[in-house]
Tab-separated table of C-alpha atoms in Angstrom:
chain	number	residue	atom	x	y	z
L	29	UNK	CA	15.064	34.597	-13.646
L	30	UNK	CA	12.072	33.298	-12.063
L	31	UNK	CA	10.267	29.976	-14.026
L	32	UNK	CA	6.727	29.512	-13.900
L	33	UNK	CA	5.555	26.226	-12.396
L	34	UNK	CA	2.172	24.391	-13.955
L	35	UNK	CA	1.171	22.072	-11.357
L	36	UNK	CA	-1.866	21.247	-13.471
L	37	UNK	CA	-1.462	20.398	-17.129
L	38	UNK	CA	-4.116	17.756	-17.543
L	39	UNK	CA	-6.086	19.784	-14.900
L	40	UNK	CA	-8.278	17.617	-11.750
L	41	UNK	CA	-7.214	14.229	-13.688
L	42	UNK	CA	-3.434	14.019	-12.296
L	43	UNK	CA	-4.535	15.046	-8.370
L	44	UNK	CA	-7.636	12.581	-9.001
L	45	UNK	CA	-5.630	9.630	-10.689
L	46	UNK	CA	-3.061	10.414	-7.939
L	47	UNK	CA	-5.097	10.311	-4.704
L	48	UNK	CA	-7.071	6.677	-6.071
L	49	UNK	CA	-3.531	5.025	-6.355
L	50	UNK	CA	-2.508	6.829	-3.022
L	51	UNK	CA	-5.532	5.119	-1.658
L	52	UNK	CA	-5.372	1.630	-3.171
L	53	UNK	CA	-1.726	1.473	-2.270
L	54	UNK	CA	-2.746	2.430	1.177
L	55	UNK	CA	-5.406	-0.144	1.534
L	56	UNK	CA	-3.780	-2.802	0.918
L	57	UNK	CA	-0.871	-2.202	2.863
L	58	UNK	CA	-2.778	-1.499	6.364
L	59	UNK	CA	-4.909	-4.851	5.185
L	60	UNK	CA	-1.401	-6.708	5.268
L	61	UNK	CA	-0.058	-5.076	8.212
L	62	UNK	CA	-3.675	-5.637	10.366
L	63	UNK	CA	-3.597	-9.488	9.258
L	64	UNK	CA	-0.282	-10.035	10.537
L	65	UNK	CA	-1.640	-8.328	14.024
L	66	UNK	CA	-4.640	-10.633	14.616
L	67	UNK	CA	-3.632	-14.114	12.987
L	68	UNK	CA	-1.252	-15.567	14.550
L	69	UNK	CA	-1.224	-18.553	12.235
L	70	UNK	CA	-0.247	-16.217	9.013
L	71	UNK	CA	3.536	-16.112	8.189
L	72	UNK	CA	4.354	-12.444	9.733
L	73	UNK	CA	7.623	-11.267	7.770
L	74	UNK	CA	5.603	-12.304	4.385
L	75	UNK	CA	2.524	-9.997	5.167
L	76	UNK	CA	4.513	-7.269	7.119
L	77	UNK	CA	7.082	-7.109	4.102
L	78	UNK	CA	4.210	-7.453	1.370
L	79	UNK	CA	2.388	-4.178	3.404
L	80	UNK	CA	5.802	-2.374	3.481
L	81	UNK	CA	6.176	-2.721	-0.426
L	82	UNK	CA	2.526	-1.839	-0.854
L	83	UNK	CA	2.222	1.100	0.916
L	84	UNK	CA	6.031	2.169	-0.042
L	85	UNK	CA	5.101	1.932	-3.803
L	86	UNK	CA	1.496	3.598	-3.467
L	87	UNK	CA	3.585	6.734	-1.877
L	88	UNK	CA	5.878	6.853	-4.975
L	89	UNK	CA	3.156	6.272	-7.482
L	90	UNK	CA	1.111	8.418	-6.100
L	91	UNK	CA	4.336	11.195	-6.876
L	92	UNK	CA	5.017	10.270	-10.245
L	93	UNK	CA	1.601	10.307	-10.698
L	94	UNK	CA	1.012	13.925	-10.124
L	95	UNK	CA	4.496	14.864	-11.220
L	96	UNK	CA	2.924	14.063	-14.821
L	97	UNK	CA	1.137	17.285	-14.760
L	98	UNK	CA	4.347	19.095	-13.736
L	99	UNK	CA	5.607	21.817	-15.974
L	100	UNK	CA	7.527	24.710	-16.110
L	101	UNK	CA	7.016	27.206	-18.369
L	102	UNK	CA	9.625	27.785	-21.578
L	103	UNK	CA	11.859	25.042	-20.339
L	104	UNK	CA	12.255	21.173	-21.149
L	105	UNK	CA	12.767	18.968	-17.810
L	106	UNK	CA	14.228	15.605	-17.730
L	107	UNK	CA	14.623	13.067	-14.369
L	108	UNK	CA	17.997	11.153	-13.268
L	109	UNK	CA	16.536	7.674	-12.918
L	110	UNK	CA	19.086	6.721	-10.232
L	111	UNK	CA	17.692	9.193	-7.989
L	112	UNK	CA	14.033	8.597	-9.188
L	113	UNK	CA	14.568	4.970	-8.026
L	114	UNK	CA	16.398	5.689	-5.119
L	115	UNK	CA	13.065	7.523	-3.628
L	116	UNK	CA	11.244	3.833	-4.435
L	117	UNK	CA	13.362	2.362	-2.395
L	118	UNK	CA	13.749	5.007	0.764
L	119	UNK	CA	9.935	4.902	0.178
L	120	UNK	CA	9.690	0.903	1.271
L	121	UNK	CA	12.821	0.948	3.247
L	122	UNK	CA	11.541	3.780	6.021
L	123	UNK	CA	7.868	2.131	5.753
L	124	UNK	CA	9.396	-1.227	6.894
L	125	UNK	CA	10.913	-0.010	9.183
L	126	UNK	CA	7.446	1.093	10.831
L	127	UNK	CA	5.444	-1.801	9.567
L	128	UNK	CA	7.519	-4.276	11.256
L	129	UNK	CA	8.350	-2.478	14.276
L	130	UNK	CA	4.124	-2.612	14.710
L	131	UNK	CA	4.027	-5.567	13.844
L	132	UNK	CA	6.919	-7.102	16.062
L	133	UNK	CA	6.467	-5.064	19.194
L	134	UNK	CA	2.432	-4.822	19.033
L	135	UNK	CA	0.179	-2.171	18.261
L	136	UNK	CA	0.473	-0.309	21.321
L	137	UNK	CA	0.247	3.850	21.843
L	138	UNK	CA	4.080	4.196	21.419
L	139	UNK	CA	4.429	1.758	18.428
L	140	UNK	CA	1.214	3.210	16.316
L	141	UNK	CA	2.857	6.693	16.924
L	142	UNK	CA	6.562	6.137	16.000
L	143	UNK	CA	4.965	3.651	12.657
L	144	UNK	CA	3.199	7.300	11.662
L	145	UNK	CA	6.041	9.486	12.149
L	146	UNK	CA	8.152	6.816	10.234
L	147	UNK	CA	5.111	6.626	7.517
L	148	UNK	CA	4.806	10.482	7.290
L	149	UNK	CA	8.975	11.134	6.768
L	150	UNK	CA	8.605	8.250	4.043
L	151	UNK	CA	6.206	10.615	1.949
L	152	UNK	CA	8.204	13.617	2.897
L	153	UNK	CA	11.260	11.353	1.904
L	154	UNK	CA	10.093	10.115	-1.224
L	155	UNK	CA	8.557	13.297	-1.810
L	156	UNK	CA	11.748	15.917	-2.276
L	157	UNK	CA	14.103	13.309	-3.177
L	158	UNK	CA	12.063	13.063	-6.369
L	159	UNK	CA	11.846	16.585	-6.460
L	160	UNK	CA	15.873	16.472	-6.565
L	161	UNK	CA	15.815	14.241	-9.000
L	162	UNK	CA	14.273	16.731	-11.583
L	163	UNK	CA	17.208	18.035	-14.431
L	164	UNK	CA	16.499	21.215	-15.617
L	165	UNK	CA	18.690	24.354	-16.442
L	166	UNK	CA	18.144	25.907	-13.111
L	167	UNK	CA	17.494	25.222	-9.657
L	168	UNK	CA	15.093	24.241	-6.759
L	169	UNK	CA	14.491	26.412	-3.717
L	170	UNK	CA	11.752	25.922	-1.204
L	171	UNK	CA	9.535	27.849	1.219
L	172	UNK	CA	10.400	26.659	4.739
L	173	UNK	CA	7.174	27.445	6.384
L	174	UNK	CA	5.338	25.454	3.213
L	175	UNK	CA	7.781	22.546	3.596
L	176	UNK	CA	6.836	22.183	7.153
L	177	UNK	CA	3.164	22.202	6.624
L	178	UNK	CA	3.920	19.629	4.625
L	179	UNK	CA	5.671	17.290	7.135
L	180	UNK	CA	3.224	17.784	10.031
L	181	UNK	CA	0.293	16.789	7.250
L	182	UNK	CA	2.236	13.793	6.379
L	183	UNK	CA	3.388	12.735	9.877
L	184	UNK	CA	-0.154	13.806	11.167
L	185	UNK	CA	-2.692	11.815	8.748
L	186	UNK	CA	-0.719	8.989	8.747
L	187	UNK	CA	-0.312	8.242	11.915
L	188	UNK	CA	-4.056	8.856	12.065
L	189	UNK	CA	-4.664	6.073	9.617
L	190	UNK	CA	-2.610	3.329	11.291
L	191	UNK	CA	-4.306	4.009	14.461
L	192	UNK	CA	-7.807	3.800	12.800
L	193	UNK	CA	-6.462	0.950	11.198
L	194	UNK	CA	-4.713	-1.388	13.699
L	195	UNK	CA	-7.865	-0.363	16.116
L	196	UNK	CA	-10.776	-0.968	14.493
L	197	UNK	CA	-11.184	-4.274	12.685
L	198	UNK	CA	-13.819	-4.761	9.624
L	199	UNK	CA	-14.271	-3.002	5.915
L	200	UNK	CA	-15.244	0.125	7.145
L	201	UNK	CA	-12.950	0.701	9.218
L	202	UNK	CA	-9.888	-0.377	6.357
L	203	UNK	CA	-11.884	1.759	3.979
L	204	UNK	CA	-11.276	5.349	5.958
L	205	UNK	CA	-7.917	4.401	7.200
L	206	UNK	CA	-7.109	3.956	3.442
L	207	UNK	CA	-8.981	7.414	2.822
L	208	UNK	CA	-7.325	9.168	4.961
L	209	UNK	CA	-3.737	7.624	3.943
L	210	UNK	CA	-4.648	9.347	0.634
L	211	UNK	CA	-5.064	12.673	2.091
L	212	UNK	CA	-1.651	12.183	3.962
L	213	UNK	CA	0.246	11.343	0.850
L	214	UNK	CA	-1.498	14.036	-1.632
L	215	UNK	CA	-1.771	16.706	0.759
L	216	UNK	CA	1.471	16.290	1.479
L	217	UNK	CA	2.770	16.050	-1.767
L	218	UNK	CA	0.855	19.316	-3.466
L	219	UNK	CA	1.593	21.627	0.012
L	220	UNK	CA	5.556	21.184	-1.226
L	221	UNK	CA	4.426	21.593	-4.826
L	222	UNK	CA	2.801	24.640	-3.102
L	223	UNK	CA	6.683	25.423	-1.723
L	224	UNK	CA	8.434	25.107	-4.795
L	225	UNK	CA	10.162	27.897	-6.374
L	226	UNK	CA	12.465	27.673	-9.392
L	227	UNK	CA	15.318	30.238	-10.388
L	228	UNK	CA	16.342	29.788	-13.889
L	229	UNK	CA	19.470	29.978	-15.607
L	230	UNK	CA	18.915	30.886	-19.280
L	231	UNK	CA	16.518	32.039	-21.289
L	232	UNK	CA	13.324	30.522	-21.707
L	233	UNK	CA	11.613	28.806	-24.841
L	234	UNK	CA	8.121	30.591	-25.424
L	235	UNK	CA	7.725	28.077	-27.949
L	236	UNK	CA	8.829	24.517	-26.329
L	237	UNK	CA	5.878	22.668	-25.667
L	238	UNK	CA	5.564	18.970	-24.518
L	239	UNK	CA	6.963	16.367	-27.032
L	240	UNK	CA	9.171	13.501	-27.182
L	241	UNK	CA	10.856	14.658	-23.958
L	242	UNK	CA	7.679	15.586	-22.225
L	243	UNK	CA	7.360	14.262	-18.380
L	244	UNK	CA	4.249	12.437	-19.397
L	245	UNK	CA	7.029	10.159	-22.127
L	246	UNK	CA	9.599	9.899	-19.234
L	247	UNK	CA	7.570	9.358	-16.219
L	248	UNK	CA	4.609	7.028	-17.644
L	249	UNK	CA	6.786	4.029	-18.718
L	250	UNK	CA	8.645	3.765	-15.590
L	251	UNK	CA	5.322	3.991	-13.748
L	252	UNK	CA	4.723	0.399	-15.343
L	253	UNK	CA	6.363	-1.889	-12.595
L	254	UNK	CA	5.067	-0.500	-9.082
L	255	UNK	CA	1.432	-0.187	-11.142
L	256	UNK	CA	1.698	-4.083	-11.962
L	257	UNK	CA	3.219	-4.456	-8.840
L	258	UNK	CA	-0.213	-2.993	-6.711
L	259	UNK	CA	-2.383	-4.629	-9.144
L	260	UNK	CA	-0.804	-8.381	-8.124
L	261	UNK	CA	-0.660	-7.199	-4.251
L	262	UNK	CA	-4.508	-6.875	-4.930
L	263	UNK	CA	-4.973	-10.007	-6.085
L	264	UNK	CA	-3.418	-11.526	-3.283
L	265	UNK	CA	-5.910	-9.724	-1.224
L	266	UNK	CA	-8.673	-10.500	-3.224
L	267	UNK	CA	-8.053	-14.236	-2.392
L	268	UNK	CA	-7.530	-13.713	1.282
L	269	UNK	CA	-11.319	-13.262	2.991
L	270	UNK	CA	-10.200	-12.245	6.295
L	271	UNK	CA	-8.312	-9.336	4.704
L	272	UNK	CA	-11.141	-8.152	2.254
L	273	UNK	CA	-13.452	-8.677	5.194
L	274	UNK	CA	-11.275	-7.995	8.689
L	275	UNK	CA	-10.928	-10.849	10.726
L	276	UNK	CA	-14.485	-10.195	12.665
L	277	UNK	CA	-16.621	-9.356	9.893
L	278	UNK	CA	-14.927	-13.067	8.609
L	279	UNK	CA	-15.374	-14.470	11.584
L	280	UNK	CA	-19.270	-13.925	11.685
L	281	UNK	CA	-19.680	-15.021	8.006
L	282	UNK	CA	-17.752	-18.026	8.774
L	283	UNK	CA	-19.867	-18.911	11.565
L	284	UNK	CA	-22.626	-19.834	9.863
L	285	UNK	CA	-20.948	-22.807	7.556
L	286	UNK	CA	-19.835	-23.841	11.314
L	287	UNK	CA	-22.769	-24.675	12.607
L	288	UNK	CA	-23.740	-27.106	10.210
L	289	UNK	CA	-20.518	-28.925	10.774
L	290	UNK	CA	-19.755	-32.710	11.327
L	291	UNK	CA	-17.867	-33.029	14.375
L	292	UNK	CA	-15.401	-36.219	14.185
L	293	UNK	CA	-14.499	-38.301	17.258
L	294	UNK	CA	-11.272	-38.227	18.541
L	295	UNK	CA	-10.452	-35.170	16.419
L	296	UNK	CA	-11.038	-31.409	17.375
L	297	UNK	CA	-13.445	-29.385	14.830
L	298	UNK	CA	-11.199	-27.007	12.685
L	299	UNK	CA	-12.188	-23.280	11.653
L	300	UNK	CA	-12.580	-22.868	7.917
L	301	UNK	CA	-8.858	-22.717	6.382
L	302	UNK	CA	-8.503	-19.375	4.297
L	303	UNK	CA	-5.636	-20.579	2.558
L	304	UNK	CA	-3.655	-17.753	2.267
L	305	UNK	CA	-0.622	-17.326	0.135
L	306	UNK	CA	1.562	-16.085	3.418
L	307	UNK	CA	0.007	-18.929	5.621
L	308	UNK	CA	2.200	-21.626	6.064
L	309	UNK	CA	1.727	-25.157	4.829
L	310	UNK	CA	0.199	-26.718	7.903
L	311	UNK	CA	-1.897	-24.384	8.225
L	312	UNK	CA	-3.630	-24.382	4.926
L	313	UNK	CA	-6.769	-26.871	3.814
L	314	UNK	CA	-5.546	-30.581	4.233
L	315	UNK	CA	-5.600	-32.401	1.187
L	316	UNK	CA	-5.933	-35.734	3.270
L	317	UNK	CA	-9.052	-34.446	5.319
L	318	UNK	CA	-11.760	-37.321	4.509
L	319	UNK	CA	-15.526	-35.853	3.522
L	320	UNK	CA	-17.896	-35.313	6.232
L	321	UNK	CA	-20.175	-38.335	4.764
L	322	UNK	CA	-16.988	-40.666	5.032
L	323	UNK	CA	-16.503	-40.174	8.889
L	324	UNK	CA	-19.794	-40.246	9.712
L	325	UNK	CA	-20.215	-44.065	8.312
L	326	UNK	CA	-16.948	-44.580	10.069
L	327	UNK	CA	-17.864	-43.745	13.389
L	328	UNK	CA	-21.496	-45.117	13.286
L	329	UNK	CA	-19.594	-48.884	12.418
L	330	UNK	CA	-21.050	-49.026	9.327
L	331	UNK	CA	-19.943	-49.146	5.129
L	332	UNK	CA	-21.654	-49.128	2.135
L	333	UNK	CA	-20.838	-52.930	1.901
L	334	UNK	CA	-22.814	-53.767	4.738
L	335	UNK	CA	-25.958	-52.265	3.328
């Protein structure tokens, strides 16, 4: 017997809710991987494995996210939580594997491609080995054709957005990479909804409707973690200029407390310290530097005795 799939119990909210954590996931993952590209001084593996988390859990969120609206018709479904955790982690593991390769090898032509390909298969990936983890009394069968519409979205888009990404520096330019890393990972994810078929087994309920055992009740509390997860990843952000900014549009903001900068003998003058969680020590603020006032006196031989 054929089910009926509802893609769309809450209606736009699911898609909507989906595509904004798609996109905040996104964002701050290309932020991470883009600092690690043009500041040297930042601790690489800490903002290259921070992007591949970010990005890794937007793509499952996003998922989950949508799956909420899921139904079919008649029938209760339930999800095997070692498989719906085994999609988190191929989701970060085959984003990694991009992120650092672009980050370790440079953002050339080749790099940016194979990252996208990599980026794209982690949302195809993530996106049927959730699928597989659905329990039901039936089973799953997809259109090919659909199911490879859905691959060359994924693979396409995303590879799109780490280009625009790694080659344009600035808000704007973070802001539609992280757009269009949304449409890559919801596009993708409702053209193999689109592919989805289900044959059932038994007879259907006409009366079951969502309780207890509803996807919303299963899927919402383990949705908890990667959402506190993004929401912490932002706050790193949020305390790191040159990634909320780009490392130009910092640069030029920056370069206006320069000017007006005390210049000490004997020492070089120092760009403003950002003081990033991933920079290392030595290359944060220095506790022991003396204020501007201090080595002024000092280097024009005079102290406040001597007035």
């Amino acid at each position: 017997m054929q089910g009926t799939v509802e893609g769309f119990e809450f209606g736009v909210v699911t898609p909507a809710a989906s595509y904004l954590v798609a996109c905040l996931g996104s964002a701050l993952g290309l932020r991470c991987v883009v600092r690690s590209l043009h500041n040297r001084q930042s601790w690489k593996p800490g903002w290259l494995a921070l992007g591949a988390a970010t990005i890794g859990c937007g793509i499952w969120t996003m998922h989950f996210v949508a799956m909420v609206g899921f139904r079919i018709q008649g029938i209760p479904i339930d999800y095997d939580p070692r498989l719906t955790s085994l999609s988190l982690v191929v989701a970060i593991v085959t984003v990694g594997l991009g992120v650092f390769a672009v980050g370790y090898r440079g953002a050339t032509p080749a790099t940016l491609t194979a990252a996208g390909i990599l980026t794209g298969l982690a949302v195809v990936a993530t996106h049927y080995t959730g699928m597989a983890a659905i329990e039901l009394n039936g089973s799953l069968d997809y259109d090919s054709v659909m199911v490879s519409a859905s691959v060359l979205l994924a693979v396409g888009a995303a590879t799109a957005a780490l280009w625009t990404a790694a080659s344009h520096r600035g808000f704007a330019a973070a802001l539609g990479a992280a757009l269009l890393m949304g449409v890559a990972l919801t596009g993708a994810h409702y053209t193999g909804m689109a592919a989805l078929g289900v044959h059932l087994r038994g007879a259907t309920d006409a009366s079951y409707m969502s309780g207890d055992s509803s996807p919303a009740s299963i899927l919402l509390p383990m949705l908890i973690g990667p959402v506190v997860f993004l929401i912490l990843a932002g706050v790193v952000v949020m305390f790191d200029p040159q990634l909320v900014l780009g490392d130009g549009d910092w640069s030029r903001s920056s370069s206006r407390r320069r000017r007006g900068t005390v210049v000490v003998p004997g020492r070089p003058a120092q760009p403003p310290r950002t003081g990033s969680f991933f920079d290392p020590r030595d290359q944060r603020a220095d506790p022991h530097d003396q204020p501007a006032g201090r080595h002024t006196r000092a280097a024009q031989g005079t102290s406040p005795r001597g007035r």
